[in-house]
XYZ file of C-alpha atoms in Angstrom:
579
model
C -14.083 -16.856 20.823
C -10.482 -16.595 22.385
C -8.778 -18.892 19.562
C -10.376 -15.949 16.977
C -8.699 -13.214 19.069
C -5.493 -14.795 19.247
C -5.394 -15.886 15.268
C -6.262 -11.978 14.874
C -3.802 -10.750 17.038
C -0.650 -12.957 15.519
C -1.331 -12.532 12.109
C -1.839 -8.371 12.721
C 1.509 -8.459 14.195
C 3.543 -9.141 10.859
C 1.203 -6.803 8.925
C 2.217 -3.447 10.519
C 2.377 -0.009 9.082
C 6.432 1.059 8.696
C 6.390 4.492 11.001
C 4.687 6.016 8.399
C 2.976 5.635 5.204
C 2.530 1.554 5.485
C 2.957 -1.097 2.943
C 4.046 1.811 0.588
C 6.799 2.399 2.618
C 8.494 -0.833 1.280
C 7.291 0.261 -2.359
C 9.070 3.420 -1.563
C 11.994 3.000 0.066
C 13.663 0.088 -0.777
C 16.008 -1.961 1.416
C 15.732 0.877 4.197
C 12.075 0.102 4.236
C 12.768 -3.015 5.451
C 15.033 -1.764 8.211
C 11.782 0.315 9.498
C 9.517 -2.640 8.984
C 11.615 -4.920 11.340
C 11.557 -1.773 14.618
C 8.005 -1.350 13.792
C 7.278 -5.035 13.980
C 9.745 -5.838 16.589
C 8.154 -2.771 18.809
C 4.481 -4.389 18.333
C 5.512 -7.832 19.403
C 6.919 -6.491 22.579
C 3.722 -4.233 23.002
C 1.495 -7.008 22.455
C 3.347 -9.054 24.750
C 2.978 -6.689 27.365
C -0.574 -6.315 27.091
C -1.294 -10.430 26.811
C -2.239 -10.195 23.121
C 0.253 -13.178 22.440
C -0.439 -16.626 23.989
C 2.477 -18.916 25.616
C 3.723 -20.340 22.433
C 3.897 -17.398 20.257
C 2.884 -19.194 17.154
C 2.003 -17.621 13.792
C -1.277 -19.315 12.846
C -2.383 -19.135 9.267
C -5.247 -20.780 7.248
C -7.715 -21.667 9.723
C -10.672 -22.369 7.456
C -13.916 -23.350 9.245
C -16.909 -25.582 8.059
C -19.285 -22.511 8.377
C -20.095 -19.371 9.729
C -18.402 -18.351 12.738
C -21.044 -18.602 15.845
C -21.172 -15.260 17.367
C -22.608 -14.423 20.913
C -24.501 -11.473 20.334
C -23.875 -9.867 23.946
C -19.958 -10.579 23.570
C -20.283 -8.806 19.937
C -22.054 -5.651 21.318
C -19.747 -5.504 24.188
C -16.981 -5.385 21.351
C -17.976 -2.590 19.812
C -16.128 -0.208 21.029
C -12.715 -2.353 20.127
C -11.364 -1.221 16.869
C -8.776 -3.686 16.874
C -10.940 -6.879 16.554
C -14.829 -4.948 16.122
C -15.099 -5.178 12.431
C -13.525 -8.263 11.983
C -16.469 -10.284 14.787
C -18.888 -7.873 12.595
C -17.965 -8.976 9.230
C -17.113 -13.221 9.884
C -14.188 -14.566 7.514
C -14.965 -17.267 4.537
C -13.064 -19.498 2.361
C -12.901 -20.047 -1.134
C -10.540 -23.014 -2.797
C -8.179 -21.998 -4.987
C -5.424 -23.982 -7.311
C -2.278 -22.532 -6.442
C -1.262 -22.428 -10.517
C -4.343 -21.384 -12.822
C -2.152 -22.506 -15.576
C -0.697 -25.740 -14.883
C -0.650 -27.706 -18.018
C -3.587 -30.656 -18.141
C -0.484 -33.447 -18.511
C 1.486 -32.020 -16.048
C 2.842 -34.508 -13.722
C 3.232 -32.212 -10.440
C 0.344 -32.390 -7.864
C -2.205 -29.775 -8.344
C -2.143 -27.963 -4.974
C -4.613 -25.367 -3.664
C -4.911 -23.069 -0.941
C -7.901 -21.103 0.800
C -8.685 -17.577 -0.109
C -10.038 -15.503 2.680
C -13.028 -12.983 1.771
C -15.476 -11.312 4.360
C -19.469 -10.451 2.725
C -21.864 -7.928 3.369
C -25.365 -7.977 2.965
C -27.079 -5.766 5.059
C -27.836 -3.583 1.718
C -28.733 -6.489 -0.576
C -32.031 -6.349 -2.032
C -32.469 -9.390 -4.276
C -33.046 -8.919 -7.858
C -31.506 -9.649 -11.213
C -29.888 -6.154 -11.225
C -28.598 -6.067 -7.436
C -24.619 -6.050 -8.193
C -21.823 -7.699 -6.421
C -19.542 -4.996 -5.245
C -16.028 -6.652 -4.942
C -13.225 -4.898 -3.665
C -9.793 -6.064 -4.118
C -7.794 -6.393 -0.904
C -4.505 -5.466 -3.029
C -1.204 -5.981 -1.129
C -1.890 -6.207 2.637
C -3.697 -8.150 5.064
C -7.675 -8.135 3.588
C -8.565 -7.132 7.298
C -7.517 -3.630 6.502
C -9.901 -3.581 4.307
C -12.827 -3.918 6.231
C -13.760 -0.510 7.183
C -14.927 0.195 3.629
C -17.072 -2.618 3.624
C -18.553 -0.987 6.997
C -18.612 2.426 5.956
C -16.402 2.997 2.510
C -16.955 2.930 -0.714
C -18.255 -0.796 -0.766
C -21.082 -0.002 1.987
C -21.460 3.648 -0.258
C -22.486 1.660 -3.336
C -24.358 -1.491 -2.253
C -26.687 0.598 -0.395
C -27.387 2.562 -3.361
C -27.798 -0.388 -5.671
C -29.355 -3.191 -3.223
C -26.136 -4.544 -3.613
C -23.870 -7.539 -1.569
C -20.290 -5.788 -0.679
C -16.943 -8.203 -0.799
C -13.672 -7.800 0.644
C -11.303 -10.462 -1.340
C -8.021 -11.237 0.067
C -5.262 -11.170 -2.276
C -2.974 -14.507 -2.337
C 0.121 -14.818 -0.309
C -1.135 -11.774 1.857
C -3.230 -11.675 5.129
C -4.426 -15.062 6.114
C -4.383 -16.556 2.177
C -1.187 -17.952 2.155
C -0.523 -21.107 0.004
C 2.782 -21.597 0.986
C 5.084 -23.486 3.473
C 7.802 -20.185 3.601
C 8.685 -17.367 1.470
C 11.526 -18.687 -0.547
C 11.966 -17.297 -3.970
C 10.748 -20.477 -5.381
C 8.141 -20.419 -2.660
C 6.743 -16.773 -4.277
C 6.956 -18.116 -7.266
C 2.882 -18.017 -7.772
C 2.793 -14.335 -6.519
C 2.145 -12.481 -9.659
C -0.156 -10.564 -11.739
C -1.760 -13.064 -13.615
C -2.519 -15.695 -11.385
C -3.800 -13.354 -8.977
C -6.110 -12.102 -11.526
C -7.335 -15.600 -12.826
C -8.303 -15.810 -8.735
C -10.435 -13.641 -8.966
C -11.980 -14.681 -12.230
C -12.409 -17.953 -10.516
C -13.818 -16.683 -7.675
C -16.357 -14.565 -9.150
C -17.547 -17.299 -11.515
C -18.022 -19.881 -8.542
C -18.562 -18.685 -5.172
C -21.520 -19.623 -3.373
C -22.216 -17.208 -0.805
C -23.317 -18.376 2.968
C -26.594 -17.221 3.639
C -27.782 -15.828 -0.157
C -30.034 -18.701 -2.064
C -29.525 -16.875 -5.185
C -26.870 -17.726 -7.394
C -24.722 -14.467 -7.662
C -22.098 -15.647 -9.592
C -20.790 -14.120 -12.822
C -21.741 -13.339 -15.832
C -25.024 -14.373 -14.354
C -25.029 -11.617 -12.388
C -23.290 -8.089 -12.563
C -20.331 -7.563 -10.760
C -18.550 -4.318 -10.073
C -14.613 -4.614 -9.236
C -13.354 -1.876 -7.136
C -9.688 -1.208 -6.493
C -7.485 1.302 -5.002
C -3.629 1.605 -5.951
C -2.010 -1.593 -6.758
C -5.542 -2.596 -6.547
C -6.848 -0.246 -8.277
C -4.366 -1.457 -11.630
C -5.867 -4.895 -10.854
C -9.342 -3.598 -10.980
C -8.580 -1.884 -14.857
C -6.699 -5.097 -15.676
C -9.780 -7.429 -14.565
C -11.904 -5.306 -16.652
C -9.938 -6.060 -19.884
C -8.723 -9.393 -18.803
C -12.016 -10.969 -17.927
C -14.633 -8.803 -19.411
C -17.244 -11.426 -19.456
C -16.762 -11.580 -15.771
C -16.482 -7.843 -14.632
C -19.456 -5.989 -15.987
C -17.884 -2.889 -14.336
C -14.853 -1.938 -12.662
C -13.217 1.351 -10.641
C -9.527 1.959 -10.528
C -8.988 4.481 -7.611
C -5.422 5.836 -7.906
C -4.679 2.728 -10.394
C -0.918 2.359 -10.744
C -1.624 1.084 -14.393
C 1.784 2.495 -15.545
C 4.691 -0.020 -14.145
C 8.215 1.620 -14.438
C 11.693 0.707 -13.257
C 12.491 4.438 -11.693
C 9.378 6.669 -10.299
C 11.288 9.464 -9.015
C 8.339 11.511 -10.061
C 6.561 10.409 -6.405
C 9.113 13.014 -4.520
C 8.224 15.689 -7.565
C 4.768 15.774 -6.687
C 5.555 16.437 -2.964
C 7.783 18.738 -3.748
C 5.168 21.024 -5.956
C 2.702 20.116 -3.562
C 3.745 20.617 0.028
C 3.879 23.471 2.095
C 5.939 25.822 0.159
C 8.199 27.080 3.289
C 8.665 23.364 3.849
C 9.613 22.160 0.260
C 12.074 25.354 0.461
C 13.548 23.615 3.279
C 13.635 20.382 2.371
C 15.220 20.970 -1.194
C 17.997 23.186 0.566
C 19.241 21.021 3.271
C 19.242 17.884 0.905
C 21.366 20.145 -1.506
C 23.662 21.126 1.542
C 23.830 17.529 2.995
C 24.802 15.953 -0.280
C 27.070 18.319 -0.523
C 29.079 18.223 3.203
C 29.335 14.426 2.591
C 31.407 15.311 -0.397
C 34.061 16.498 2.275
C 36.151 14.253 5.075
C 35.705 16.842 7.782
C 31.984 17.216 7.345
C 30.611 13.707 6.586
C 31.036 12.011 10.146
C 30.079 15.092 12.327
C 26.857 15.604 9.919
C 25.910 11.935 10.451
C 26.588 12.327 14.273
C 24.099 15.234 14.201
C 21.757 13.083 12.940
C 22.301 10.254 15.603
C 24.167 8.029 12.516
C 27.769 8.381 13.288
C 28.151 4.461 12.905
C 26.425 4.254 9.840
C 29.152 3.304 7.339
C 27.350 3.946 4.112
C 26.141 6.838 2.769
C 23.503 5.825 0.577
C 21.974 4.147 4.149
C 22.370 7.648 5.532
C 20.170 9.726 2.924
C 17.558 6.916 2.523
C 16.507 7.272 6.246
C 16.311 10.853 6.081
C 13.919 10.272 2.987
C 11.650 8.441 5.251
C 9.778 10.828 6.727
C 8.246 11.894 3.171
C 6.852 8.199 3.305
C 4.266 9.955 5.632
C 2.653 12.640 2.422
C 0.819 9.394 1.101
C -0.784 8.600 4.673
C -2.951 11.840 4.484
C -6.697 11.333 4.083
C -9.566 13.456 4.642
C -10.573 11.840 7.307
C -9.320 12.471 10.694
C -9.896 9.407 12.514
C -7.909 7.699 9.191
C -5.326 10.146 8.272
C -2.210 10.808 9.567
C -0.567 14.364 10.425
C 2.732 12.681 10.133
C 3.887 14.857 7.328
C 2.560 18.106 8.455
C 4.221 17.644 12.109
C 7.514 16.748 10.123
C 7.207 20.032 8.301
C 6.001 21.760 11.245
C 9.291 20.935 12.877
C 11.432 21.571 9.851
C 10.291 25.298 9.765
C 10.378 25.732 13.019
C 12.994 28.684 14.219
C 15.987 27.642 16.983
C 15.217 27.970 20.393
C 18.155 29.635 22.346
C 19.005 28.006 25.510
C 17.264 25.140 24.000
C 20.377 22.728 23.236
C 23.726 23.037 25.114
C 26.021 21.513 22.492
C 25.576 23.949 19.478
C 26.308 27.500 19.687
C 23.903 29.967 17.069
C 25.506 32.714 15.140
C 23.149 35.446 14.695
C 25.298 36.898 11.922
C 25.266 33.841 9.596
C 21.954 32.218 11.135
C 23.955 29.191 11.347
C 24.333 27.264 13.992
C 27.532 25.724 15.019
C 27.731 21.776 16.077
C 31.280 20.955 15.564
C 34.649 22.539 15.064
C 34.019 21.605 11.506
C 30.495 22.178 10.895
C 28.008 24.751 11.140
C 24.549 24.201 9.293
C 21.097 26.253 8.630
C 18.529 25.505 11.466
C 16.478 23.663 9.300
C 19.101 20.981 8.397
C 19.667 20.801 12.253
C 15.482 20.351 12.902
C 16.171 17.841 10.212
C 18.374 15.768 12.705
C 16.452 16.400 15.384
C 13.396 14.954 13.746
C 15.600 11.848 12.831
C 17.199 11.564 16.076
C 13.928 11.373 18.111
C 11.807 9.487 15.315
C 13.960 6.901 14.091
C 17.328 6.779 15.785
C 15.285 6.275 19.375
C 13.572 3.299 18.122
C 17.026 1.355 17.596
C 18.515 -0.560 20.835
C 21.263 -1.955 19.284
C 23.926 -0.472 16.836
C 22.804 2.176 13.964
C 24.773 -0.215 11.489
C 22.826 -3.193 12.711
C 19.303 -0.777 12.824
C 19.208 0.747 9.331
C 22.594 -0.720 7.274
C 21.621 -2.655 4.375
C 24.766 -3.852 2.980
C 25.063 -7.186 4.857
C 22.923 -9.499 2.440
C 22.005 -12.021 5.507
C 20.095 -9.008 6.633
C 17.438 -10.048 4.199
C 17.016 -13.510 3.819
C 15.021 -14.453 6.276
C 12.017 -16.739 4.511
C 9.783 -17.604 7.176
C 6.178 -16.480 7.425
C 6.185 -13.842 9.479
C 8.435 -11.632 7.124
C 5.930 -10.116 5.621
C 7.563 -7.628 3.769
C 9.293 -9.909 1.067
C 5.799 -10.180 -0.323
C 5.427 -6.710 -2.275
C 8.852 -6.428 -2.759
C 9.078 -9.600 -4.937
C 6.516 -8.064 -7.149
C 8.034 -4.910 -6.875
C 11.008 -6.769 -8.124
C 9.800 -9.163 -10.932
C 7.147 -6.870 -12.133
C 6.292 -3.540 -11.058
C 8.864 -1.862 -10.417
C 8.927 1.597 -8.351
C 12.444 2.015 -7.758
C 12.221 5.604 -5.800
C 15.431 7.387 -7.060
C 17.230 10.462 -7.649
C 15.401 12.866 -10.089
C 17.501 13.618 -13.743
C 20.480 15.767 -12.783
C 19.892 19.674 -12.656
C 16.207 19.190 -11.705
C 14.864 20.530 -8.208
C 14.615 17.487 -5.671
C 14.158 16.623 -2.000
C 16.310 13.280 -1.948
C 19.935 13.056 -2.400
C 21.190 12.206 -5.616
C 22.926 9.280 -3.700
C 20.217 7.304 -4.435
C 20.739 5.530 -7.161
C 18.678 2.505 -9.160
C 22.016 0.560 -8.320
C 21.586 1.382 -4.916
C 17.605 0.825 -4.273
C 17.310 -2.185 -6.584
C 20.104 -4.210 -4.938
C 17.815 -5.699 -2.516
C 16.140 -7.886 -4.939
C 19.448 -9.794 -5.428
C 19.844 -9.617 -1.485
C 16.792 -10.850 -0.503
C 15.727 -13.239 -3.228
C 18.677 -15.651 -4.292
C 18.216 -17.930 -7.620
C 15.796 -20.618 -6.640
C 15.368 -24.311 -7.721
C 12.718 -23.367 -9.968
C 12.335 -19.326 -10.411
C 15.053 -16.838 -10.946
C 14.414 -13.139 -10.003
C 14.893 -11.187 -13.001
C 17.723 -8.447 -13.037
C 14.909 -5.690 -13.487
C 11.377 -6.292 -13.256
C 9.244 -7.185 -16.376
C 7.380 -4.339 -16.486
C 6.241 -4.833 -20.056
C 3.694 -7.587 -18.551
C 1.747 -4.796 -16.604
C 2.036 -2.209 -19.422
C 0.866 -4.491 -22.231
C -2.548 -4.735 -20.180
C -2.917 -0.823 -21.155
C -0.566 1.451 -19.592
C -1.337 5.161 -19.510
C -4.222 4.092 -22.023
C -5.923 1.600 -20.393
C -9.561 2.055 -21.018
C -13.213 0.295 -21.986
C -16.901 0.856 -21.579
C -18.036 0.625 -18.036
C -14.366 1.516 -16.589
C -13.982 4.318 -14.311
C -10.551 6.121 -13.485
C -10.422 8.111 -10.493
C -7.222 9.855 -9.466
C -6.503 12.636 -6.917
C -4.932 15.600 -7.701
C -1.830 15.623 -5.277
C -1.158 11.787 -5.025
C 2.471 11.096 -5.415
C 1.511 7.748 -7.379
C -0.473 10.304 -9.779
C 2.544 10.144 -12.472
C 1.917 6.499 -12.691
C -1.943 6.429 -13.511
C -3.853 7.424 -16.622
C -4.022 10.950 -14.771
C -0.286 11.338 -15.111
C 1.380 14.197 -17.096
C 2.615 11.407 -19.387
C -0.446 10.567 -20.007
C -3.054 11.578 -23.109
C -5.959 13.999 -21.758
C -9.515 12.184 -21.662
C -13.414 13.115 -21.336
C -15.439 12.468 -18.743
C -18.570 10.502 -19.508
C -20.861 8.184 -17.819
C -20.092 4.864 -19.423
C -16.309 5.853 -19.509
C -15.410 8.105 -16.371
C -12.531 9.829 -15.747
C -11.987 11.860 -12.634
C -9.700 13.722 -10.772
C -10.646 14.754 -7.084
C -9.078 18.403 -6.147
C -6.518 18.632 -3.363
C -6.784 14.860 -2.934
C -4.018 12.113 -2.386
C -4.271 7.969 -2.253
C -7.575 6.835 -3.222
C -9.437 9.400 -1.490
C -12.957 8.511 -2.443
C -12.465 4.648 -0.991
C -12.835 6.276 2.419
C -16.354 7.246 4.014
C -18.711 8.364 7.037
C -21.558 6.611 7.915
C -22.900 10.064 8.271
C -21.884 11.550 4.656
C -22.933 15.269 5.402
C -19.502 14.998 7.469
C -17.640 14.053 4.370
C -15.640 17.331 2.911
C -17.690 18.720 -0.519
C -15.307 17.076 -2.675
C -15.781 13.889 -1.451
C -19.723 13.939 -1.371
C -19.333 15.274 -4.864
C -17.289 11.801 -5.782
C -19.551 9.672 -4.191
C -22.482 11.377 -5.817
C -20.811 10.649 -8.983
C -19.747 7.485 -8.413
C -23.460 6.040 -7.582
C -24.667 7.954 -10.494
C -22.240 6.144 -12.646
C -23.048 2.484 -11.377
C -26.579 2.943 -11.451
C -26.227 4.175 -14.672
C -24.549 0.714 -15.697
C -26.714 -1.491 -14.119
C -29.773 0.203 -16.193
C -28.129 -1.118 -18.792
C -27.566 -4.711 -17.404
C -29.740 -7.747 -18.809
C -29.464 -10.983 -17.310
C -28.439 -12.686 -20.610
C -25.532 -10.409 -21.302
C -22.695 -11.103 -22.000
C -20.354 -8.031 -21.959
C -17.020 -7.397 -24.396
C -14.755 -4.519 -24.806
C -15.431 -2.513 -27.368
């Protein structure tokens, strides 16, 4: 038990959220997000050492599969029920499935056929054996599968298995969590981290897994499998229904980003339009003024000094850090025990009136409404508040120089390739196939981010982090065609549900994008938009469903309804096909 605790603690140290927004901060903020990841990872390591969560060796342990289930002492497990860090991992022991490293290695290839262990978890508490009892598999996506265990316990997997008598599964994605097939994260070692190999992993698992403790053969296609995913994993769910229709009887793509794009300026546009109007207006005016002040030599340095960033050399790094609080919008969740209020706190701070006497370093001009912070610089109150937020929430975490902490033009900062550098994983997928570089909107368009956030700046980390290897070279720009060829905005099939959030910043790259055609919502092809929802809101659930907001109760009822309807059409001899 003690060894398992150490393993869990060590792995979790490097699967960290970045101040706000989790792995999507890496997807969103490019090179600056890696800096923030490092600051947060360092803080977590220090905190863990202080609480004796690390053993004296400080080693990173990976892939420690057992020959069978963990043997847990029930009294010890019960005592751990209130331990939010480890409780679910004890409740749902991990299992392992052998996968080929390269599913597409030719039969006559001379190179060795390497394998690795893919981790998964199962829940059988709702299982009622029968020909229509489904397997509900949730794709772990671009994070440790441990992070998805709440969905097995009280979220969408539990909701659907309870309604259908099915088995629930969390399947960890190759390279993430403990499903690591390589010894390092160099460019060459990451070359098997792509859409096709990951989809083949899922297909192989579905067709061949033998669940411990279950006598029945539940493999596909002899049993109905419903594939669920949210965000990147939502796109994978849709792709699985299209790529492997004989194995995937039905799929649910929640906030599925089925359109890969080089630039993704629309992400911030959703936030600009959906945020509190006063906050949005303050953001827009502040950024426009900051851009203008950076153009003037005598105001450029005092402006950076106001934000605590006088020593930050490049203006692009400065404005990139200013973009960071906006990533907290995506962390909004309807469940207060899970969701973040960080974006609202940021807006409250931005909208706050100036308090006289609160800062002796500045003077307030009642006539102009400006704060004089330097002989050459006066700013409106929202800009002053913005600067205070950045100082207190970001700069305060920096123990070295601000250039060391927030600069992004030193290539060496991004070339560590050890297994603890987990930020490299999703970034590699961004640089090779998915894109989504967060840039400024077109000229003349309202904006809440700096015009200095160009594609050149946001994508430069691909060259910095992934120099050409012996066997693989990262393309100049990601090959988004390999993703979009699978259906793009128009991806559809019978028994493929599309569910999105009305104010999800990723909505512009889902089938509910304003760029996509409208569709009819049917039982066979559900097409649903959750009002006022952000990112995969349907994935979360409460043990007592009456505690859920009405719109969440409604979408869960609708999901149960269409999944049950699909299962009534199931015949064990069926081999499904895409109409």
